[in-house]
């Protein structure tokens, strides 16, 4: 039965030297990496699933963000980071696991309903309306709102002053960094309770990247928890309260940003030494 | 004096008719381009939707005339137009619920919709012919001319007359109003902007909480209004015949594609471009030239590039040229 040689009782019939009926239950050794999900404001909990009827891309993957914190997801290309974000936003067939927002189970809500619940999402690609002006992009971000949106728009312009100068320009004519600002601004227009960003600094220069990180920290300071996927793992983990390293759709390493940066194995495999 | 006569002839036989025809094509092409932009397919049933809407308007016009209600100098059809738009709206929304919605649920590829619209086209074709018959129907009433050729000659003393028909004036005015309303709606209202957003990036529209089914329904209603208006204006200007409306599909598609599919401004430009080319290429310029040149140089031929029987070749030719050299159209629509 058991392949543990120490548990092999073969041939022993002498109950005078060995008493029958010891305990059979064993204490769990634990997974070795505590997920600390008790305080999570938004959590995708042990999600397993894939696209349509295709194979599973995520395997028991958990990602979470605590109130007021920044969580960063890093990992190699194709690890399933974007897929995990989509799963949390309700755009994936999650076959197991659950998604909870502020303690409520929202696993069965449609993406639109999740927007209504206060989730804002900036996808990795096609995240702006290219043929519409910057201002119209922001207006469309606020589509579900029926109240006055001018105040929020002013806040977005304060956060990204360049957008105010370009507000009558089609968003498709802007530079990469400005487009990402439009994308983040659009998501902020619903006044979300949590913001999800998929590679907000993809394809921008290092200077613009630092600038964008500063802005993201600024957003986080206003109390909005941020769940973010990043290619630039080192810089991102430096500003992260929590970090997840995903490999092949699984949680490989979890910890605070500092812990992961200090972890020799993470450094060797994902941060280039 | 002769130069003036030449100009009047040109106005009378080319510019005014082509402007009216262009406005009709533009309205038709706007419908096609909206469906293409939002539902992402070329709606082959558009010509027959126009025919259906016009048929409803004609039947209502007859009923109104029978009841002794007219609009005085204006055609009674204007009074029947809102009813025609409403009935056509019901028809297209019904078609969407019965046919296209199924494919949307399946996330079908656009070409499937095109083929489905071909089926819808055949059915509408049959319905219209079944109800009103295949013959020519005239339903224009009221004052025939704003300026008739005789009045113009008396007024100006010119040799050439200039006739400006009510239907032509009406076409231009109604088309301008319809276009202004459409652009105001698309660029200024929340719902209009959400339609443009949906056309631009469907996924992001969804993530912004825009309801696709609502966008699609409003699109169909606008298309019904545009198609019925275009059909009625064309019918008033020429005459109504189901087969002619089916044939209008070619110049209408040519207009939408030349202008850039999915681009409303392009559809309007395209409509006028096609109309002017069609009328210009098939018009015999002999009379105009005769006025300008001295008598000794008077041309012997008709100076007509193509006989009017070949007018469809013009749309087709322009279509080919555009597809070969600028597939996105003049106004940079979606590539085709
Ligand atoms: N829309 C999709 N349909 C099917 N498979 C997909 C789709 N998007 C991504 N994948 C697959 O999912 C895996 C993870 O992709 P992704 O989540 O985009 O990785 P990452 O964002 O970490 O680079 C890849 O193997 C990719 O091929
Ligand atoms: Mg990705």
Coordinates of C-alpha atoms and ligand atoms in Angstrom, one line a residue:
Chain A
X1 CA 0.0 0.0 0.0
X2 CA 2.2 2.8 1.2
X3 CA 5.5 2.9 -0.4
X4 CA 7.1 4.1 2.8
X5 CA 9.4 1.2 3.8
X6 CA 9.2 2.2 7.4
X7 CA 5.5 1.4 7.3
X8 CA 6.0 -2.0 5.9
X9 CA 4.5 -4.5 8.4
X10 CA 4.9 -7.6 6.3
X11 CA 5.0 -11.0 8.1
X12 CA 4.6 -9.6 11.6
X13 CA 2.0 -11.5 13.6
X14 CA 3.5 -11.1 17.0
X15 CA 1.4 -8.5 18.9
X16 CA 3.4 -9.1 22.0
X17 CA 6.3 -7.1 20.6
X18 CA 4.2 -4.6 18.5
X19 CA 0.9 -3.2 19.7
X20 CA -1.9 -2.8 17.2
X21 CA -3.9 0.4 16.4
X22 CA -1.6 3.4 16.2
X23 CA -2.9 6.7 14.8
X24 CA -3.5 7.0 11.0
X25 CA -4.0 10.7 10.6
X26 CA -1.0 12.9 9.7
X27 CA -0.7 16.6 10.2
X28 CA -0.4 18.5 6.9
X29 CA 3.1 19.8 6.3
X30 CA 1.5 22.9 4.6
X31 CA 2.2 24.1 1.1
X32 CA 5.3 25.9 2.3
X33 CA 4.1 29.2 0.8
X34 CA 1.3 30.9 2.8
X35 CA -1.0 32.8 0.5
X36 CA -2.2 35.2 3.2
X37 CA -5.6 35.8 1.6
X38 CA -7.6 36.6 4.7
X39 CA -7.5 40.3 4.2
X40 CA -7.8 40.2 0.4
X41 CA -10.1 42.9 -1.1
X42 CA -10.1 41.1 -4.5
X43 CA -9.0 37.5 -4.9
X44 CA -9.0 34.9 -7.6
X45 CA -8.9 31.8 -5.4
X46 CA -7.4 28.6 -6.7
X47 CA -8.6 29.2 -10.2
X48 CA -8.4 26.4 -12.8
X49 CA -9.6 27.0 -16.3
X50 CA -8.8 27.8 -19.9
X51 CA -10.2 29.5 -23.0
X52 CA -13.5 28.1 -24.2
X53 CA -13.3 24.3 -24.3
X54 CA -9.6 24.3 -24.7
X55 CA -7.0 22.9 -22.2
X56 CA -6.6 24.4 -18.8
X57 CA -4.1 27.3 -18.8
X58 CA -4.4 28.1 -15.1
X59 CA -3.9 25.4 -12.5
X60 CA -5.0 26.2 -9.0
X61 CA -3.8 29.7 -9.5
X62 CA -4.4 32.3 -6.7
X63 CA -3.9 36.0 -7.0
X64 CA -5.1 38.6 -4.5
X65 CA -4.8 42.2 -3.6
X66 CA -5.3 43.7 -0.1
X67 CA -7.0 47.0 0.5
X68 CA -4.8 50.0 -0.4
X69 CA -2.0 47.8 -1.6
X70 CA -0.3 47.1 -4.9
X71 CA 0.0 43.5 -6.0
X72 CA 2.3 42.7 -8.9
X73 CA 2.2 39.5 -11.0
X74 CA 5.4 38.6 -12.8
X75 CA 6.5 35.6 -14.7
X76 CA 7.9 34.5 -18.1
X77 CA 6.0 35.1 -21.3
X78 CA 3.1 32.8 -21.8
X79 CA 2.9 31.9 -18.1
X80 CA -0.7 32.8 -17.9
X81 CA -0.5 36.2 -16.3
X82 CA -3.0 37.9 -18.7
X83 CA -5.1 34.8 -18.5
X84 CA -5.2 35.0 -14.7
X85 CA -6.3 38.7 -15.0
X86 CA -9.0 37.7 -17.5
X87 CA -10.2 35.0 -15.1
X88 CA -10.5 37.4 -12.3
X89 CA -12.5 39.7 -14.6
X90 CA -14.8 37.0 -15.7
X91 CA -13.6 36.5 -19.3
X92 CA -12.4 32.9 -18.9
X93 CA -14.1 29.6 -18.3
X94 CA -13.1 29.1 -14.7
X95 CA -13.8 25.5 -14.0
X96 CA -12.7 25.5 -10.4
X97 CA -12.0 28.0 -7.8
X98 CA -13.8 31.3 -7.1
X99 CA -13.4 35.0 -7.4
X100 CA -14.3 37.2 -4.5
X101 CA -14.6 41.0 -4.2
X102 CA -14.7 42.4 -0.7
X103 CA -15.9 39.0 0.6
X104 CA -18.7 38.6 -2.0
X105 CA -18.5 35.7 -4.4
X106 CA -18.6 37.2 -7.9
X107 CA -17.5 34.1 -9.8
X108 CA -20.7 34.0 -11.8
X109 CA -20.9 37.7 -12.7
X110 CA -20.4 38.9 -16.2
X111 CA -17.6 41.3 -16.9
X112 CA -20.1 44.2 -17.3
X113 CA -21.6 43.4 -13.9
X114 CA -18.1 43.3 -12.4
X115 CA -17.6 46.8 -13.8
X116 CA -20.8 47.7 -12.0
X117 CA -19.5 46.2 -8.8
X118 CA -16.5 48.6 -8.9
X119 CA -13.8 46.7 -10.8
X120 CA -11.8 48.6 -13.4
X121 CA -9.7 46.7 -15.9
X122 CA -7.1 47.8 -18.4
X123 CA -6.4 45.0 -20.9
X124 CA -2.9 44.3 -22.2
X125 CA -3.8 45.1 -25.8
X126 CA -6.5 47.1 -27.6
X127 CA -7.2 49.1 -24.4
X128 CA -8.3 52.4 -26.0
X129 CA -10.8 53.5 -28.6
X130 CA -8.3 54.6 -31.2
X131 CA -10.8 56.4 -33.5
X132 CA -12.3 58.5 -30.6
X133 CA -10.9 61.5 -29.0
X134 CA -9.2 61.3 -25.6
X135 CA -12.1 63.0 -24.0
X136 CA -14.6 60.6 -25.6
X137 CA -12.5 57.7 -24.4
X138 CA -12.9 59.0 -20.8
X139 CA -16.6 59.5 -21.4
X140 CA -17.0 55.9 -22.6
X141 CA -15.1 54.8 -19.5
X142 CA -17.8 56.4 -17.4
X143 CA -20.6 55.0 -19.6
X144 CA -22.3 53.1 -16.7
X145 CA -22.4 56.3 -14.6
X146 CA -25.5 58.5 -14.7
X147 CA -24.2 61.3 -12.5
X148 CA -22.0 64.2 -13.3
X149 CA -18.6 62.9 -14.5
X150 CA -16.8 66.2 -14.9
X151 CA -15.2 66.0 -11.5
X152 CA -13.7 62.6 -12.1
X153 CA -12.5 63.8 -15.5
X154 CA -10.7 66.7 -13.9
X155 CA -9.1 64.3 -11.5
X156 CA -7.9 62.2 -14.4
X157 CA -6.5 65.3 -16.1
X158 CA -4.8 66.3 -12.9
X159 CA -3.2 62.9 -12.8
X160 CA -2.2 62.9 -16.5
X161 CA -1.9 66.6 -17.4
X162 CA -0.8 65.7 -21.0
X163 CA -4.2 64.2 -21.7
X164 CA -5.9 67.5 -21.0
X165 CA -3.8 69.2 -23.7
X166 CA -4.6 66.4 -26.1
X167 CA -8.2 65.9 -25.2
X168 CA -9.6 66.7 -28.6
X169 CA -7.1 64.4 -30.5
X170 CA -8.0 60.9 -31.6
X171 CA -6.4 58.6 -29.0
X172 CA -4.9 56.5 -31.8
X173 CA -2.7 59.3 -32.8
X174 CA -1.0 59.5 -29.4
X175 CA 2.4 58.0 -28.4
X176 CA 2.6 54.7 -26.6
X177 CA 3.0 56.2 -23.1
X178 CA 0.1 58.6 -23.7
X179 CA -2.1 55.8 -24.9
X180 CA -1.4 53.9 -21.7
X181 CA -2.4 57.0 -19.8
X182 CA -5.7 57.2 -21.7
X183 CA -6.2 53.5 -21.0
X184 CA -5.7 53.9 -17.3
X185 CA -7.7 57.1 -17.3
X186 CA -10.6 55.4 -19.0
X187 CA -10.6 52.7 -16.3
X188 CA -10.5 55.3 -13.6
X189 CA -13.6 57.1 -14.9
X190 CA -15.9 54.6 -13.2
X191 CA -14.3 55.5 -9.9
X192 CA -13.4 51.9 -9.4
X193 CA -12.9 50.3 -6.0
X194 CA -10.1 48.2 -7.4
X195 CA -8.0 48.7 -10.5
X196 CA -6.5 45.8 -12.6
X197 CA -3.7 46.7 -15.0
X198 CA -2.2 44.3 -17.5
X199 CA 1.3 45.4 -18.5
X200 CA 0.6 49.2 -18.3
X201 CA 4.2 49.9 -19.3
X202 CA 4.4 47.6 -22.3
X203 CA 6.3 49.2 -25.1
X204 CA 7.2 52.5 -23.5
X205 CA 10.7 53.9 -22.9
X206 CA 12.3 53.5 -19.5
X207 CA 11.8 57.2 -18.6
X208 CA 8.1 57.0 -19.5
X209 CA 7.9 53.8 -17.6
X210 CA 9.2 55.4 -14.4
X211 CA 6.7 58.2 -14.9
X212 CA 3.8 55.7 -15.3
X213 CA 4.9 53.8 -12.2
X214 CA 4.8 57.1 -10.3
X215 CA 1.3 57.8 -11.5
X216 CA 0.2 54.3 -10.5
X217 CA 1.6 54.8 -7.0
X218 CA -0.3 58.1 -6.9
X219 CA -3.5 56.3 -7.8
X220 CA -2.8 53.7 -5.1
X221 CA -2.2 56.4 -2.6
X222 CA -5.8 57.5 -3.1
X223 CA -6.8 54.2 -1.6
X224 CA -7.5 52.2 -4.7
X225 CA -6.0 48.7 -4.5
X226 CA -4.1 47.8 -7.7
X227 CA -3.6 44.4 -9.2
X228 CA -0.9 44.7 -11.9
X229 CA 0.9 42.4 -14.3
X230 CA 4.4 43.6 -15.2
X231 CA 7.2 42.6 -17.6
X232 CA 9.7 44.9 -15.8
X233 CA 9.8 42.6 -12.8
X234 CA 12.5 44.3 -10.8
X235 CA 11.0 47.8 -10.9
X236 CA 7.5 46.5 -10.4
X237 CA 8.4 44.3 -7.4
X238 CA 10.2 47.3 -5.9
X239 CA 6.9 49.2 -5.6
X240 CA 4.8 46.1 -4.8
X241 CA 3.3 45.3 -1.4
X242 CA 2.7 41.7 -2.6
X243 CA 4.1 39.8 -5.5
X244 CA 3.2 36.6 -7.3
X245 CA 5.5 34.7 -9.7
X246 CA 3.4 32.6 -12.1
X247 CA 5.0 29.8 -14.0
X248 CA 2.9 27.7 -16.4
X249 CA -0.3 28.8 -14.9
X250 CA 0.7 27.9 -11.4
X251 CA 1.8 30.0 -8.4
X252 CA 5.6 29.5 -8.2
X253 CA 6.5 32.0 -5.6
X254 CA 4.5 34.3 -3.4
X255 CA 5.6 37.0 -0.9
X256 CA 6.0 40.7 -0.4
X257 CA 7.8 42.6 -3.1
X258 CA 10.9 42.7 -0.9
X259 CA 10.9 39.0 -0.1
X260 CA 10.7 38.1 -3.8
X261 CA 13.4 40.5 -4.7
X262 CA 15.6 38.9 -2.0
X263 CA 14.7 35.3 -2.8
X264 CA 17.8 33.8 -4.5
X265 CA 15.8 31.4 -6.6
X266 CA 13.4 34.1 -7.9
X267 CA 16.5 36.3 -8.6
X268 CA 18.2 33.5 -10.5
X269 CA 15.2 32.4 -12.6
X270 CA 13.2 35.6 -13.2
X271 CA 15.3 38.7 -12.4
X272 CA 18.4 37.7 -14.3
X273 CA 20.7 37.1 -11.3
Chain B
X1 CA -24.7 84.3 -73.4
X2 CA -23.7 81.1 -74.9
X3 CA -21.5 80.3 -71.9
X4 CA -24.6 80.9 -69.7
X5 CA -26.6 78.6 -71.9
X6 CA -23.9 75.9 -71.6
X7 CA -23.9 76.3 -67.8
X8 CA -27.7 76.1 -67.6
X9 CA -27.7 72.9 -69.7
X10 CA -25.0 71.4 -67.5
X11 CA -27.0 72.3 -64.4
X12 CA -30.2 71.0 -65.8
X13 CA -29.0 67.7 -67.1
X14 CA -25.9 66.8 -65.0
X15 CA -25.4 68.8 -61.8
X16 CA -29.0 68.9 -60.4
X17 CA -29.9 65.3 -61.2
X18 CA -26.6 64.0 -60.0
X19 CA -26.8 66.0 -56.8
X20 CA -30.3 64.5 -56.1
X21 CA -29.2 61.0 -57.1
X22 CA -26.0 61.5 -55.0
X23 CA -28.0 62.4 -52.0
X24 CA -30.1 59.3 -52.4
X25 CA -27.1 57.1 -52.8
X26 CA -25.4 58.8 -49.8
X27 CA -28.4 58.0 -47.6
X28 CA -28.4 54.4 -48.8
X29 CA -24.6 54.1 -48.3
X30 CA -24.9 55.6 -44.8
X31 CA -27.1 52.6 -43.9
X32 CA -24.8 50.1 -45.3
X33 CA -21.8 51.7 -43.7
X34 CA -23.4 51.8 -40.3
X35 CA -24.3 48.1 -40.4
X36 CA -20.8 47.4 -41.6
X37 CA -19.3 49.5 -38.8
X38 CA -21.3 48.0 -36.0
X39 CA -22.5 44.6 -37.0
X40 CA -19.4 44.1 -39.1
X41 CA -20.9 42.7 -42.3
X42 CA -22.1 44.0 -45.7
X43 CA -25.9 43.9 -45.6
X44 CA -27.0 42.6 -49.0
X45 CA -30.6 43.0 -47.9
X46 CA -30.2 46.8 -47.8
X47 CA -31.7 47.5 -51.2
X48 CA -34.7 45.4 -50.4
X49 CA -35.1 47.0 -47.0
X50 CA -35.3 50.3 -48.9
X51 CA -37.9 48.7 -51.2
X52 CA -39.9 47.4 -48.2
X53 CA -39.9 50.8 -46.5
X54 CA -40.9 52.6 -49.7
X55 CA -43.7 50.1 -50.3
X56 CA -45.1 50.8 -46.8
X57 CA -44.9 54.5 -47.5
X58 CA -46.6 54.1 -50.9
X59 CA -49.5 52.1 -49.4
X60 CA -49.9 54.7 -46.6
X61 CA -49.7 57.5 -49.2
X62 CA -52.5 55.9 -51.2
X63 CA -54.6 55.5 -48.0
X64 CA -54.0 59.1 -47.1
X65 CA -54.9 60.3 -50.6
X66 CA -58.0 58.1 -50.5
X67 CA -59.0 59.8 -47.3
X68 CA -58.5 63.2 -49.0
X69 CA -55.5 64.1 -46.9
X70 CA -52.6 65.7 -48.8
X71 CA -49.7 68.1 -48.0
X72 CA -50.6 70.7 -50.6
X73 CA -47.6 71.5 -52.8
X74 CA -45.4 68.8 -51.1
X75 CA -45.8 65.1 -51.8
X76 CA -48.2 63.3 -49.4
X77 CA -45.5 60.6 -49.1
X78 CA -43.7 62.9 -46.6
X79 CA -46.6 62.5 -44.2
X80 CA -46.5 58.8 -44.6
X81 CA -42.7 58.6 -44.2
X82 CA -42.7 58.4 -40.3
X83 CA -45.1 55.4 -40.5
X84 CA -42.9 53.8 -43.1
X85 CA -39.9 54.3 -40.9
X86 CA -41.7 52.8 -37.9
X87 CA -42.9 49.7 -39.8
X88 CA -39.5 49.2 -41.4
X89 CA -37.9 49.6 -38.0
X90 CA -40.1 46.8 -36.7
X91 CA -39.1 44.7 -39.7
X92 CA -35.4 45.0 -39.3
X93 CA -35.4 44.6 -35.5
X94 CA -37.6 41.6 -36.0
X95 CA -35.2 40.2 -38.6
X96 CA -32.3 40.8 -36.2
X97 CA -34.1 38.9 -33.5
X98 CA -35.0 36.1 -35.8
X99 CA -31.9 35.8 -37.8
X100 CA -28.8 37.7 -36.9
X101 CA -29.0 37.5 -33.1
X102 CA -28.5 33.7 -33.4
X103 CA -25.2 34.2 -35.2
X104 CA -24.1 36.8 -32.7
X105 CA -24.6 34.3 -29.9
X106 CA -22.5 31.8 -31.8
X107 CA -19.8 34.5 -32.4
X108 CA -20.1 33.6 -36.1
X109 CA -17.6 35.0 -38.5
X110 CA -18.8 38.0 -40.5
X111 CA -19.1 36.1 -43.8
X112 CA -21.8 34.0 -42.2
X113 CA -23.8 37.1 -41.6
X114 CA -23.3 38.2 -45.2
X115 CA -24.7 34.9 -46.5
X116 CA -27.6 35.2 -44.0
X117 CA -28.3 38.7 -45.2
X118 CA -28.5 37.3 -48.7
X119 CA -31.3 35.0 -47.5
X120 CA -33.1 37.9 -45.9
X121 CA -32.7 39.7 -49.2
X122 CA -34.5 37.0 -51.1
X123 CA -37.3 36.9 -48.5
X124 CA -37.8 40.6 -48.5
X125 CA -37.7 40.6 -52.3
X126 CA -40.5 38.1 -52.3
X127 CA -42.6 39.9 -49.7
X128 CA -42.4 43.2 -51.4
X129 CA -43.3 41.8 -54.8
X130 CA -46.1 39.7 -53.3
X131 CA -47.7 42.8 -51.6
X132 CA -47.3 45.5 -54.2
X133 CA -46.4 43.7 -57.4
X134 CA -43.4 44.0 -59.7
X135 CA -44.6 47.0 -61.7
X136 CA -43.6 50.6 -61.7
X137 CA -45.6 52.6 -59.1
X138 CA -45.8 56.4 -59.1
X139 CA -46.8 58.0 -55.9
X140 CA -45.5 61.6 -56.2
X141 CA -48.2 64.2 -55.9
X142 CA -48.3 68.0 -55.1
X143 CA -46.4 70.6 -57.1
X144 CA -44.2 69.0 -59.7
X145 CA -41.7 71.8 -60.2
X146 CA -40.0 74.4 -58.0
X147 CA -38.9 76.1 -61.2
X148 CA -40.1 74.7 -64.5
X149 CA -38.2 75.1 -67.8
X150 CA -40.7 77.4 -69.3
X151 CA -40.8 79.8 -66.3
X152 CA -37.0 79.9 -66.2
X153 CA -36.8 80.8 -69.9
X154 CA -39.4 83.6 -69.4
X155 CA -37.6 84.8 -66.4
X156 CA -34.1 84.9 -67.8
X157 CA -34.7 85.1 -71.5
X158 CA -32.1 82.4 -72.1
X159 CA -32.5 79.8 -74.8
X160 CA -32.1 76.9 -72.4
X161 CA -34.6 76.1 -69.7
X162 CA -33.7 75.0 -66.3
X163 CA -36.1 72.6 -64.5
X164 CA -35.8 72.1 -60.8
X165 CA -38.2 69.5 -59.7
X166 CA -39.8 69.4 -56.2
X167 CA -38.6 65.9 -55.7
X168 CA -35.0 67.0 -56.4
X169 CA -35.2 70.0 -54.0
X170 CA -36.9 67.8 -51.4
X171 CA -34.2 65.1 -51.8
X172 CA -31.5 67.6 -51.1
X173 CA -33.2 69.2 -48.2
X174 CA -34.3 66.0 -46.5
X175 CA -30.9 64.4 -47.1
X176 CA -29.1 67.3 -45.5
X177 CA -31.4 67.2 -42.5
X178 CA -31.0 63.5 -42.1
X179 CA -27.2 63.7 -42.3
X180 CA -27.0 66.6 -39.9
X181 CA -29.2 64.6 -37.4
X182 CA -27.1 61.5 -37.9
X183 CA -23.8 63.3 -37.3
X184 CA -25.2 65.1 -34.3
X185 CA -26.4 61.8 -32.9
X186 CA -23.1 60.0 -33.5
X187 CA -20.8 62.7 -32.2
X188 CA -22.7 64.5 -29.5
X189 CA -25.0 62.0 -27.7
X190 CA -24.0 59.4 -25.2
X191 CA -25.8 56.6 -27.1
X192 CA -24.2 57.7 -30.4
X193 CA -20.8 57.8 -28.9
X194 CA -21.3 54.3 -27.5
X195 CA -22.1 53.1 -31.0
X196 CA -18.9 54.5 -32.3
X197 CA -17.1 53.0 -29.3
X198 CA -18.6 49.6 -30.1
X199 CA -17.6 49.9 -33.7
X200 CA -14.1 50.8 -32.8
X201 CA -13.4 48.2 -30.1
X202 CA -16.1 45.7 -29.2
X203 CA -14.2 44.1 -26.3
X204 CA -13.4 47.4 -24.6
X205 CA -17.0 48.6 -25.2
X206 CA -18.1 45.5 -23.3
X207 CA -15.6 46.3 -20.5
X208 CA -16.9 49.8 -20.3
X209 CA -20.4 48.5 -19.6
X210 CA -21.9 49.2 -23.0
X211 CA -24.7 46.8 -23.8
X212 CA -24.1 45.3 -27.3
X213 CA -27.7 44.3 -27.9
X214 CA -28.9 47.8 -27.3
X215 CA -26.2 49.3 -29.6
X216 CA -27.3 46.8 -32.3
X217 CA -31.0 47.6 -31.9
X218 CA -30.4 51.3 -32.2
X219 CA -28.3 50.8 -35.2
X220 CA -31.0 48.8 -36.9
X221 CA -33.6 51.5 -36.1
X222 CA -31.4 54.3 -37.6
X223 CA -30.7 52.1 -40.6
X224 CA -34.4 51.6 -41.1
X225 CA -34.9 55.3 -41.0
X226 CA -32.1 56.0 -43.5
X227 CA -33.1 53.2 -45.8
X228 CA -36.8 54.2 -45.9
X229 CA -36.0 57.9 -46.4
X230 CA -33.5 57.0 -49.2
X231 CA -36.0 54.7 -50.9
X232 CA -38.9 57.2 -50.7
X233 CA -36.7 60.1 -52.1
X234 CA -35.5 57.9 -54.9
X235 CA -39.1 56.7 -55.6
X236 CA -40.4 60.3 -55.7
X237 CA -37.6 61.4 -57.9
X238 CA -37.8 58.5 -60.4
X239 CA -40.4 55.8 -59.7
X240 CA -40.8 52.8 -57.5
X241 CA -40.0 49.4 -58.9
X242 CA -38.8 46.5 -56.7
X243 CA -36.2 45.3 -59.2
X244 CA -34.7 48.8 -59.5
X245 CA -34.2 48.9 -55.8
X246 CA -32.5 45.6 -55.8
X247 CA -30.2 46.9 -58.5
X248 CA -29.4 50.0 -56.4
X249 CA -27.4 47.8 -54.2
X250 CA -24.4 48.1 -56.6
X251 CA -24.1 51.9 -56.7
X252 CA -24.9 52.0 -52.9
X253 CA -22.2 49.5 -52.1
X254 CA -19.8 51.2 -54.4
X255 CA -20.4 54.5 -52.6
X256 CA -19.9 53.0 -49.2
X257 CA -16.7 51.2 -50.3
X258 CA -15.3 54.1 -52.3
X259 CA -15.8 56.4 -49.3
X260 CA -14.3 53.9 -46.9
X261 CA -16.5 51.2 -45.3
X262 CA -17.6 52.1 -41.7
X263 CA -16.9 55.8 -42.3
X264 CA -20.1 57.9 -42.5
X265 CA -18.4 61.0 -44.0
X266 CA -16.9 58.7 -46.6
X267 CA -20.3 57.2 -47.4
X268 CA -21.6 60.7 -48.3
X269 CA -18.6 61.6 -50.4
X270 CA -18.8 58.2 -52.1
X271 CA -22.5 58.7 -52.9
X272 CA -21.9 62.0 -54.6
X273 CA -18.8 60.7 -56.4
X274 CA -20.6 57.7 -57.8
X275 CA -23.6 59.7 -58.8
X276 CA -21.6 62.4 -60.6
X277 CA -19.5 59.8 -62.3
X278 CA -22.5 57.8 -63.4
X279 CA -24.5 60.8 -64.7
X280 CA -21.3 62.5 -66.2
X281 CA -20.1 59.5 -68.0
X282 CA -23.5 58.6 -69.5
X283 CA -24.5 62.1 -70.5
X284 CA -24.2 63.3 -74.0
X285 CA -22.2 66.6 -73.8
X286 CA -22.8 67.6 -77.4
X287 CA -25.2 70.4 -76.6
X288 CA -23.0 71.9 -73.8
X289 CA -20.0 71.8 -76.0
X290 CA -21.9 73.3 -78.9
X291 CA -22.7 76.3 -76.9
X292 CA -19.1 76.9 -75.9
X293 CA -17.3 76.3 -79.2
X294 CA -17.7 78.4 -82.3
X295 CA -20.1 77.0 -84.9
X296 CA -17.3 75.7 -87.2
X297 CA -16.0 73.4 -84.5
X298 CA -19.3 72.0 -83.5
X299 CA -18.9 68.3 -82.7
X300 CA -20.5 65.8 -84.9
X301 CA -20.8 63.0 -82.3
X302 CA -22.9 62.8 -79.2
X303 CA -19.8 63.2 -76.9
X304 CA -21.2 60.5 -74.7
X305 CA -18.7 58.1 -73.1
X306 CA -21.1 55.3 -72.4
X307 CA -24.7 54.7 -73.2
X308 CA -27.0 54.9 -70.2
X309 CA -27.6 51.2 -70.4
X310 CA -24.1 50.8 -69.1
X311 CA -24.5 53.1 -66.1
X312 CA -23.9 50.2 -63.7
X313 CA -20.6 49.6 -65.3
X314 CA -19.5 53.0 -63.9
X315 CA -20.1 52.0 -60.3
X316 CA -18.5 48.7 -61.0
X317 CA -15.5 50.3 -62.6
X318 CA -14.9 52.8 -59.8
X319 CA -15.3 50.0 -57.3
X320 CA -12.6 48.0 -59.0
X321 CA -10.3 50.9 -59.2
X322 CA -10.7 51.8 -55.6
X323 CA -10.3 48.2 -54.4
X324 CA -7.1 47.8 -56.5
X325 CA -5.4 51.1 -55.5
X326 CA -6.9 52.3 -52.2
X327 CA -8.7 49.4 -50.5
X328 CA -9.6 51.5 -47.5
X329 CA -11.5 54.0 -49.5
X330 CA -11.1 57.8 -49.7
X331 CA -11.8 58.4 -46.0
X332 CA -9.8 55.5 -44.6
X333 CA -12.5 53.1 -43.5
X334 CA -11.8 49.5 -42.6
X335 CA -9.7 47.7 -45.2
X336 CA -11.7 45.5 -47.5
Ligands
LIG1 N1 -7.5 33.9 -26.4 C1 -6.8 32.8 -26.2 N2 -7.2 31.6 -26.6 C2 -6.5 30.5 -26.4 N3 -5.3 30.4 -25.8 C3 -4.8 31.6 -25.3 C4 -5.5 32.8 -25.5 N4 -4.7 33.8 -25.0 C5 -3.6 33.2 -24.5 N5 -3.7 31.9 -24.7 C6 -2.7 30.9 -24.2 O1 -2.6 31.0 -22.9 C7 -1.3 30.9 -22.4 C8 -0.9 32.0 -21.5 O2 -1.0 33.2 -22.2 P1 -1.0 34.6 -21.5 O3 -2.0 34.6 -20.3 O4 -1.3 35.7 -22.5 O5 0.5 34.8 -21.0 P2 1.2 36.0 -20.4 O6 0.3 37.2 -20.3 O7 1.7 35.5 -19.0 O8 2.4 36.3 -21.3 C9 -0.4 30.9 -23.7 O9 0.0 29.5 -23.9 C10 -1.3 31.3 -24.8 O10 -1.0 30.6 -25.9
LIG2 MG1 0.2 39.0 -21.1

